[in-house]
XYZ file of C-alpha atoms in Angstrom:
577
model
C -16.495 -59.806 2.119
C -13.250 -58.161 3.148
C -14.705 -54.767 2.325
C -17.772 -55.469 4.500
C -15.555 -56.481 7.414
C -13.528 -53.296 7.032
C -16.682 -51.241 7.436
C -17.120 -52.643 10.950
C -14.274 -50.359 12.016
C -15.363 -46.819 12.967
C -12.144 -45.512 11.397
C -12.966 -47.231 8.116
C -16.464 -45.758 8.178
C -14.962 -42.293 8.663
C -12.561 -42.839 5.763
C -15.323 -44.074 3.484
C -17.484 -41.057 4.261
C -14.527 -38.742 3.729
C -13.700 -40.330 0.366
C -17.292 -40.096 -0.732
C -17.357 -36.372 -0.042
C -13.969 -35.819 -1.677
C -15.263 -37.546 -4.791
C -17.998 -34.924 -4.811
C -15.241 -32.304 -5.021
C -13.839 -34.048 -8.115
C -11.147 -36.306 -6.637
C -10.944 -39.915 -7.816
C -9.760 -43.121 -6.158
C -6.219 -42.888 -7.564
C -5.840 -39.296 -6.348
C -7.095 -40.162 -2.880
C -4.648 -43.052 -2.616
C -1.752 -40.588 -2.766
C -0.490 -38.278 0.024
C -2.957 -35.378 0.219
C -1.119 -32.068 0.560
C -2.809 -28.932 1.940
C -1.976 -25.752 0.025
C -2.783 -23.004 2.539
C -3.016 -19.873 0.427
C -3.418 -16.284 1.613
C -4.499 -15.043 -1.825
C -6.733 -11.985 -1.842
C -7.400 -9.215 -4.315
C -7.553 -6.738 -1.404
C -3.828 -5.886 -1.436
C -0.803 -6.201 -3.753
C 1.214 -8.470 -1.469
C -1.188 -11.357 -2.114
C -2.816 -10.500 -5.437
C -0.611 -12.924 -7.390
C -0.732 -15.902 -5.029
C -3.616 -17.693 -6.751
C -1.455 -18.186 -9.862
C 1.598 -19.027 -7.752
C -0.317 -21.708 -5.844
C -1.341 -23.280 -9.146
C 2.334 -23.871 -9.923
C 2.886 -25.327 -6.440
C 0.034 -27.757 -7.109
C 1.645 -28.679 -10.425
C 4.830 -29.568 -8.542
C 2.881 -31.713 -6.067
C 0.990 -33.537 -8.838
C 4.208 -34.227 -10.747
C 5.854 -35.644 -7.633
C 3.018 -38.077 -6.918
C 0.858 -36.158 -4.445
C -2.649 -34.750 -4.468
C -2.793 -31.015 -3.663
C -5.894 -29.513 -2.059
C -5.977 -25.733 -1.798
C -7.795 -23.618 0.784
C -7.681 -19.956 1.671
C -7.133 -17.776 4.740
C -7.414 -14.059 5.466
C -4.629 -11.581 4.668
C -5.059 -8.016 5.945
C -2.425 -5.452 4.897
C -0.807 -3.242 7.555
C -0.410 -0.371 5.109
C -4.048 -0.356 4.018
C -5.206 -0.826 7.619
C -3.443 2.310 8.920
C -5.438 4.158 11.560
C -8.475 2.535 13.135
C -8.167 -0.571 10.974
C -4.722 -1.270 12.411
C -6.315 -2.525 15.645
C -7.392 -5.628 13.735
C -4.060 -6.518 12.137
C -1.912 -8.071 14.886
C -4.939 -9.968 16.293
C -5.444 -11.432 12.804
C -2.236 -13.448 13.297
C -4.111 -15.719 15.698
C -7.079 -16.104 13.356
C -4.759 -17.032 10.471
C -2.955 -19.554 12.671
C -6.204 -21.068 13.920
C -7.819 -21.230 10.481
C -4.875 -23.062 8.882
C -4.453 -25.325 11.914
C -8.115 -26.289 12.166
C -8.580 -26.881 8.443
C -5.582 -29.227 8.367
C -6.652 -31.062 11.519
C -10.255 -31.426 10.358
C -9.329 -32.784 6.927
C -6.341 -34.791 8.196
C -3.975 -33.664 5.452
C -0.656 -35.488 5.111
C 1.510 -32.406 4.498
C 1.350 -28.629 4.175
C 2.610 -25.974 1.777
C 2.138 -22.455 3.155
C 1.821 -19.904 0.336
C 1.965 -16.554 2.092
C 3.152 -12.970 2.009
C 3.229 -10.048 4.393
C 3.419 -9.075 7.996
C 1.036 -11.230 10.055
C 0.253 -13.916 7.517
C 3.682 -15.569 7.423
C 3.843 -15.606 11.266
C 0.299 -16.979 11.480
C 1.220 -19.802 9.099
C 4.393 -20.492 11.133
C 2.358 -20.827 14.323
C -0.116 -23.159 12.593
C 2.732 -25.268 11.205
C 4.278 -25.553 14.684
C 0.974 -26.851 16.073
C 0.399 -29.326 13.239
C 3.971 -30.631 12.882
C 3.341 -31.997 9.382
C 5.924 -32.192 6.584
C 5.860 -28.496 5.669
C 7.451 -26.181 3.099
C 6.861 -22.437 2.808
C 6.649 -20.426 -0.400
C 6.725 -16.712 0.349
C 5.319 -14.432 -2.329
C 8.360 -12.362 -3.274
C 8.804 -8.625 -3.598
C 7.264 -5.842 -5.626
C 9.480 -4.175 -8.215
C 10.589 -0.676 -7.126
C 9.292 2.357 -9.035
C 10.984 5.371 -10.642
C 9.406 8.761 -9.971
C 11.146 11.925 -11.187
C 14.505 10.221 -11.200
C 14.124 8.670 -7.732
C 13.893 4.928 -7.079
C 11.018 4.637 -4.614
C 9.136 1.934 -2.724
C 5.966 1.866 -0.628
C 7.410 3.410 2.546
C 8.354 6.519 0.561
C 4.646 7.411 0.386
C 4.574 7.915 4.165
C 7.677 10.084 4.246
C 6.290 12.048 1.296
C 3.414 13.145 3.565
C 5.957 14.805 5.858
C 7.935 16.220 2.923
C 4.794 17.774 1.470
C 3.796 19.163 4.881
C 7.245 20.733 5.246
C 7.040 22.234 1.747
C 9.920 20.136 0.424
C 7.836 18.809 -2.495
C 4.847 20.186 -4.407
C 1.324 18.808 -4.241
C 1.691 17.510 -7.801
C 4.950 15.733 -6.913
C 3.312 14.203 -3.842
C 0.392 12.881 -5.899
C 2.799 11.393 -8.448
C 4.593 9.525 -5.659
C 1.309 8.307 -4.169
C -0.035 7.099 -7.512
C 3.055 5.304 -8.801
C 5.174 3.980 -5.934
C 3.300 0.666 -5.522
C 4.390 -0.791 -8.822
C 2.424 -4.055 -8.857
C 2.008 -7.358 -7.057
C 4.379 -8.456 -4.310
C 5.499 -7.426 -0.852
C 6.695 -3.824 -0.618
C 10.370 -3.695 -1.682
C 11.764 -2.598 1.692
C 12.940 -4.309 4.855
C 9.528 -4.070 6.457
C 7.994 -6.892 8.429
C 6.796 -8.723 5.303
C 10.253 -9.134 3.809
C 11.890 -9.552 7.203
C 9.671 -12.553 7.908
C 10.265 -13.994 4.428
C 14.012 -13.701 5.074
C 13.670 -15.404 8.465
C 11.643 -18.270 6.967
C 14.483 -18.867 4.504
C 17.057 -18.474 7.293
C 15.291 -21.227 9.253
C 15.462 -23.534 6.234
C 11.672 -23.639 5.845
C 11.634 -22.353 2.250
C 13.890 -23.130 -0.685
C 17.123 -21.155 -1.270
C 16.506 -17.758 -2.875
C 12.802 -17.695 -1.981
C 12.830 -14.676 0.323
C 13.734 -11.553 -1.614
C 13.310 -12.294 -5.325
C 10.671 -10.570 -7.475
C 7.069 -11.655 -7.058
C 6.355 -11.560 -10.782
C 9.148 -13.541 -12.410
C 9.990 -16.876 -13.977
C 12.271 -17.412 -10.978
C 9.267 -17.349 -8.630
C 7.299 -19.695 -10.906
C 10.147 -22.207 -10.895
C 10.399 -21.899 -7.109
C 6.672 -22.640 -6.821
C 6.999 -25.870 -8.824
C 10.117 -26.861 -6.884
C 8.295 -26.190 -3.595
C 5.568 -28.662 -4.571
C 8.218 -31.284 -5.319
C 10.084 -30.474 -2.082
C 7.082 -31.115 0.152
C 6.640 -34.539 -1.425
C 10.284 -35.374 -0.707
C 9.695 -34.276 2.905
C 6.700 -36.641 3.079
C 8.810 -39.525 1.774
C 11.605 -38.745 4.239
C 9.211 -38.304 7.164
C 10.663 -34.822 7.728
C 8.273 -32.770 9.849
C 8.117 -29.066 10.690
C 9.682 -29.416 14.140
C 12.574 -31.412 12.678
C 13.549 -28.195 10.897
C 12.173 -25.416 13.110
C 14.018 -26.106 16.353
C 16.374 -24.202 18.618
C 19.139 -24.040 15.994
C 16.744 -22.640 13.375
C 15.513 -19.950 15.777
C 19.120 -19.046 16.586
C 19.868 -18.627 12.882
C 16.741 -16.515 12.431
C 17.791 -14.193 15.255
C 21.271 -13.819 13.725
C 19.838 -12.936 10.335
C 17.334 -10.516 11.888
C 20.221 -8.692 13.575
C 22.561 -8.766 10.573
C 20.081 -7.333 8.067
C 18.502 -4.725 10.360
C 15.068 -6.298 10.123
C 11.738 -5.276 11.597
C 11.194 -5.167 15.354
C 7.831 -6.829 14.660
C 9.790 -10.000 13.949
C 10.636 -10.110 17.650
C 6.931 -10.443 18.482
C 6.524 -13.221 15.941
C 9.602 -15.232 16.907
C 8.597 -15.002 20.578
C 5.135 -16.335 19.711
C 6.597 -19.113 17.545
C 9.073 -20.115 20.246
C 6.184 -20.351 22.714
C 4.351 -22.767 20.390
C 7.523 -24.841 20.023
C 8.111 -24.940 23.785
C 11.419 -23.077 23.414
C 12.251 -20.468 26.059
C 13.003 -17.109 24.426
C 13.132 -13.597 25.903
C 13.660 -10.042 24.662
C 17.096 -10.051 26.243
C 18.089 -12.998 24.031
C 17.555 -10.868 20.922
C 19.706 -8.154 22.421
C 22.521 -10.570 23.277
C 22.551 -11.855 19.712
C 22.428 -8.349 18.235
C 25.309 -7.117 20.391
C 27.488 -9.900 18.987
C 26.347 -9.770 15.349
C 27.733 -7.277 12.825
C 25.301 -5.336 10.642
C 25.949 -6.637 7.129
C 23.026 -5.153 5.187
C 20.743 -2.141 5.478
C 17.751 -1.756 3.157
C 14.989 0.777 2.593
C 13.979 2.830 4.500
C 17.268 2.804 6.466
C 19.246 3.205 3.215
C 18.691 3.555 -0.530
C 19.051 -0.231 -1.057
C 15.803 -2.006 -1.974
C 14.957 -5.713 -1.775
C 15.652 -6.333 -5.448
C 19.190 -5.017 -4.878
C 19.512 -7.330 -1.865
C 18.292 -10.347 -3.859
C 20.653 -9.644 -6.772
C 23.551 -9.417 -4.304
C 22.822 -12.957 -3.098
C 20.110 -12.297 -0.527
C 19.709 -14.404 2.584
C 22.065 -17.124 1.357
C 24.999 -14.750 0.921
C 24.344 -12.989 4.209
C 24.194 -16.328 6.058
C 27.288 -17.631 4.279
C 29.236 -14.644 5.579
C 27.839 -15.063 9.078
C 28.769 -18.731 8.876
C 32.326 -17.845 7.858
C 32.465 -15.743 11.017
C 31.231 -18.692 13.107
C 27.800 -17.206 13.789
C 25.475 -19.748 12.120
C 24.306 -23.127 13.418
C 25.588 -25.063 10.419
C 24.148 -28.355 11.614
C 20.552 -27.117 11.440
C 18.490 -29.017 8.860
C 16.387 -27.506 6.092
C 13.281 -28.762 4.291
C 15.474 -30.786 1.920
C 17.073 -32.553 4.928
C 20.369 -30.822 4.109
C 22.458 -29.176 6.782
C 22.550 -25.401 6.638
C 26.316 -25.592 6.127
C 25.830 -27.689 2.984
C 23.031 -25.437 1.739
C 25.131 -22.273 2.030
C 28.096 -23.555 0.015
C 26.432 -22.605 -3.268
C 25.648 -19.037 -2.170
C 27.747 -16.251 -3.725
C 30.197 -14.285 -1.624
C 29.240 -10.774 -0.459
C 29.787 -7.904 -2.894
C 31.029 -5.584 -0.144
C 28.452 -2.916 -0.998
C 24.876 -4.210 -0.611
C 26.017 -7.075 1.620
C 29.177 -6.418 3.607
C 31.767 -8.861 4.859
C 31.938 -9.558 8.587
C 35.403 -7.955 8.553
C 34.063 -4.648 7.220
C 30.458 -4.362 8.482
C 28.162 -1.364 8.327
C 28.184 -1.379 12.134
C 29.745 -3.642 14.769
C 26.328 -4.450 16.257
C 23.142 -5.745 14.682
C 20.009 -3.787 13.959
C 17.879 -4.741 16.975
C 18.254 -3.434 20.534
C 16.228 -4.164 23.673
C 16.050 -1.319 26.176
C 15.251 -1.572 29.882
C 14.808 0.979 32.640
C 12.298 2.739 34.850
C 10.066 3.488 31.835
C 10.268 -0.091 30.498
C 10.874 -2.559 33.349
C 9.989 -5.511 31.086
C 11.708 -4.084 28.031
C 11.207 -2.090 24.847
C 12.491 -2.528 21.280
C 14.201 -0.226 18.809
C 15.613 -0.737 15.332
C 18.931 0.922 16.141
C 20.288 0.480 12.617
C 17.659 2.994 11.419
C 18.328 5.631 14.116
C 20.233 8.829 13.290
C 23.591 8.777 15.161
C 22.663 12.035 16.914
C 19.667 10.314 18.520
C 21.335 7.202 19.894
C 21.514 9.143 23.146
C 18.838 11.726 23.849
C 17.143 13.392 26.805
C 14.100 15.565 26.399
C 10.734 16.624 27.778
C 7.808 14.288 27.302
C 4.766 15.312 25.289
C 2.042 12.747 26.028
C -0.665 11.356 23.770
C -3.238 8.663 24.436
C -3.729 7.559 20.823
C -2.043 7.457 17.441
C -4.531 10.007 16.099
C -3.532 12.540 18.755
C 0.172 12.427 17.898
C -0.519 12.439 14.163
C -2.640 15.574 14.516
C 0.071 17.283 16.571
C 2.681 16.486 13.919
C 0.519 17.756 11.069
C -0.231 20.936 13.010
C 3.509 21.690 13.089
C 3.560 22.153 16.886
C 6.269 19.589 17.656
C 9.463 21.136 19.007
C 12.995 19.911 18.423
C 14.189 17.920 21.434
C 10.741 16.622 22.405
C 10.033 13.002 23.280
C 6.581 12.085 21.963
C 4.972 9.458 24.222
C 2.047 7.468 22.770
C 0.398 5.100 25.246
C -2.723 2.940 25.608
C -1.842 1.456 22.200
C -0.474 -1.854 23.523
C -1.862 -5.340 22.802
C -4.681 -4.992 25.327
C -4.907 -1.228 25.684
C -5.551 -0.527 22.002
C -6.652 -3.220 21.742
C -4.480 -4.690 19.003
C -1.086 -2.949 19.432
C -1.368 -0.552 16.535
C 1.628 0.336 14.400
C 2.748 3.981 14.549
C 4.429 3.894 11.140
C 2.678 6.923 9.619
C 3.478 9.283 12.551
C 7.068 8.019 12.491
C 7.381 8.608 8.742
C 5.798 12.070 9.009
C 8.335 12.903 11.713
C 11.254 11.925 9.462
C 9.703 13.555 6.392
C 9.427 16.829 8.313
C 13.167 16.737 9.027
C 12.791 15.976 12.743
C 14.343 12.495 12.728
C 17.586 13.837 14.209
C 15.993 15.788 17.051
C 12.637 14.297 18.160
C 12.103 10.807 19.628
C 8.948 8.700 19.826
C 8.202 6.168 22.577
C 5.125 3.916 22.610
C 3.617 0.739 24.023
C 2.374 0.175 20.476
C 4.685 -0.937 17.711
C 6.508 0.344 14.644
C 6.802 -1.010 11.147
C 9.997 -2.497 9.796
C 9.580 0.315 7.284
C 10.215 2.843 10.049
C 13.397 4.823 10.466
C 14.281 7.343 13.111
C 14.425 7.343 16.924
C 11.259 5.290 17.396
C 11.060 3.032 20.461
C 8.156 0.600 20.675
C 6.883 -2.453 22.583
C 7.272 -0.620 25.930
C 6.317 -3.156 28.582
C 4.332 -3.338 30.716
C 1.893 -1.398 28.560
C -0.121 1.501 29.976
C -3.337 -0.543 30.163
C -1.530 -3.098 32.333
C -0.309 -0.482 34.784
C 3.083 0.104 33.189
C 5.102 3.223 34.099
C 4.382 4.702 30.662
C 0.907 5.494 32.046
C 2.545 7.673 34.720
C 4.401 9.990 32.324
C 3.273 13.628 32.364
C 4.002 16.456 29.934
C 7.380 17.964 30.728
C 8.841 14.916 32.493
C 12.364 14.236 31.268
C 12.912 10.943 29.468
C 16.441 9.591 29.044
C 17.194 7.396 26.026
C 20.570 5.671 25.820
C 20.517 3.027 23.099
C 24.213 2.036 23.383
C 23.681 1.444 27.128
C 20.263 -0.162 26.433
C 18.454 2.204 28.806
C 15.032 3.879 28.718
C 14.331 5.848 31.883
C 11.755 8.280 33.242
C 13.424 10.915 35.390
C 10.738 10.735 38.077
C 11.084 9.320 41.610
C 9.749 5.738 41.978
C 7.364 6.827 44.754
C 5.818 9.471 42.493
C 5.473 6.985 39.631
C 3.627 4.636 41.985
C 1.345 7.455 43.198
C 0.524 8.560 39.654
C -0.278 5.008 38.583
C -2.675 4.603 41.504
C -4.486 7.764 40.391
C -4.388 7.218 36.623
C -7.567 6.707 34.612
C -7.287 5.362 31.054
C -8.802 7.402 28.226
C -12.405 6.809 27.277
C -12.757 4.574 24.240
C -15.570 2.579 22.645
C -15.999 -0.829 24.215
C -14.149 -3.504 22.257
C -16.472 -6.040 20.628
C -16.127 -9.240 18.631
C -12.663 -10.722 18.165
C -10.980 -7.578 19.543
C -12.773 -8.113 22.844
C -11.464 -11.692 22.932
C -7.968 -10.504 22.073
C -8.039 -7.818 24.765
C -9.012 -10.443 27.323
C -6.458 -13.097 26.352
C -3.420 -11.292 24.893
C -0.195 -11.275 26.862
C 2.325 -8.432 26.801
C 4.701 -7.491 23.998
C 7.566 -8.965 26.011
C 5.935 -12.362 25.405
C 5.043 -11.829 21.762
C 1.542 -10.363 22.280
C 0.300 -13.928 21.812
C -2.934 -15.368 23.135
C -2.930 -17.141 26.462
C -5.655 -19.513 27.647
C -7.943 -17.949 30.287
C -6.353 -20.019 33.064
C -2.782 -18.944 32.255
C -1.041 -16.307 34.333
C 0.193 -13.103 32.732
C 3.342 -11.190 33.550
C 1.094 -8.194 34.215
C -2.648 -7.763 34.641
C -5.093 -4.928 34.139
C -5.326 -2.730 37.233
C -8.709 -2.235 38.942
C -9.142 1.274 37.470
C -8.675 0.177 33.845
C -12.344 0.203 32.772
C -12.193 1.830 29.313
C -15.665 3.320 29.836
C -14.503 5.333 32.828
C -14.065 9.007 31.928
C -10.727 10.579 32.693
C -10.574 14.185 33.890
C -9.633 16.821 31.330
C -6.145 18.291 31.550
């Protein structure tokens, strides 16, 4: 009788229907009486960063089962920036919003009790972070770990060395056979590329925020250590359920502050700025480009990994990784020690067990690699709303540079110019209409940047774009110029031969052209002809905000800092030069 009465409730009817369907998937009454934990997995066989995550998730599920929960795994997309180079790159940054929405909607629809995010690589970890912020469930992250470095002809190489090898081969520094050997052997197996690109930067920041277990960020992907971490992650999410510890209890203002410190101290990817801005927006925390610069100016550079040095991520992990770096920052009074982690510990308590810095791979705050952190935000007449540069990867000779602009309206155009050998020392290569909406998709100029360095021009030629650069980029490469060209930014007014002044120590990026002339040129400018965006890229072009706000999606009713000018129809033909 009691059961019949319970069915009078609409909620009970929903639950009964749900349980009936779950039984069809193989779950019994005892399993459904436990907390049901979503395992959001970005496994795919399409790239090495995620190829091992199916097995890793199985160990997470084992940890959940053993701790009294019922794990339920589902999948989301995981495009690779490296594989997507060129035209495919338009789809990579916009995928962050699809990943976030897919994880969010699956968890909302199935009303899971908790979440474990099993993820690797550049846009997948940020997408999962955004989803977790929206859901606010008890949440633990397990990042996938790093690929082992490779040895080729006596050199220890990682994925980014393929790109620079293109420039080395073009310059005649290596033979065709040597180039092919690098290409065929550098990616040594499963895991994120063993460099401080965006993938490993984001894994480090997840650990810095206390959202993954200690030591999760930089260790090898294929190791017993990672298997043990996976099991422990499953147990940890169940403890978070019991304690009622939700995502926003961990990922608050203090956690973001710690992430920004770590980003600066390890010379991480400028892409992380986009992702932390987008995450802060979801959390309702006010964050600006200038905040990253303030932190970086007051944070010593304690580590520098590939491609900015010969140190790879395995070296960084063996030296103590994120824990050691944060312990040293904490000793210098630069970490919010009261921030909580997924085990409900304070960050101060968590860091006590970390080893001290070795002084080589990870420096002490008293003897840093540089007095300032790796990230710098530049402002000026060419970037009124800001631009970003990874200053820790810039040759000292290029921290200040003035030179004539050579303008390109796509990544392909600048890549062709580089490969033709027509770039002159002293030039400033300007690539525009590659921003979030202009591309659309804010493509990454990592191959042109690597070719530039591989050709030996990293100490004499600068690159400036409203697109973005990889964390695996080194050299004088300034990205995220805002407003972007498609939104009427001054970068659209640059002409060949205009002098551009770069002063990274002073945080300036200026176009040496009178303001009145810039305004006149912008009124007359016509964007390059491109195929009309369709599908999700058309949606992204319509809704994406600028890089200064994380290139995140805004609802149609929201105001943007900048808007497309009336003459921005991409089908309109521009006059030939």
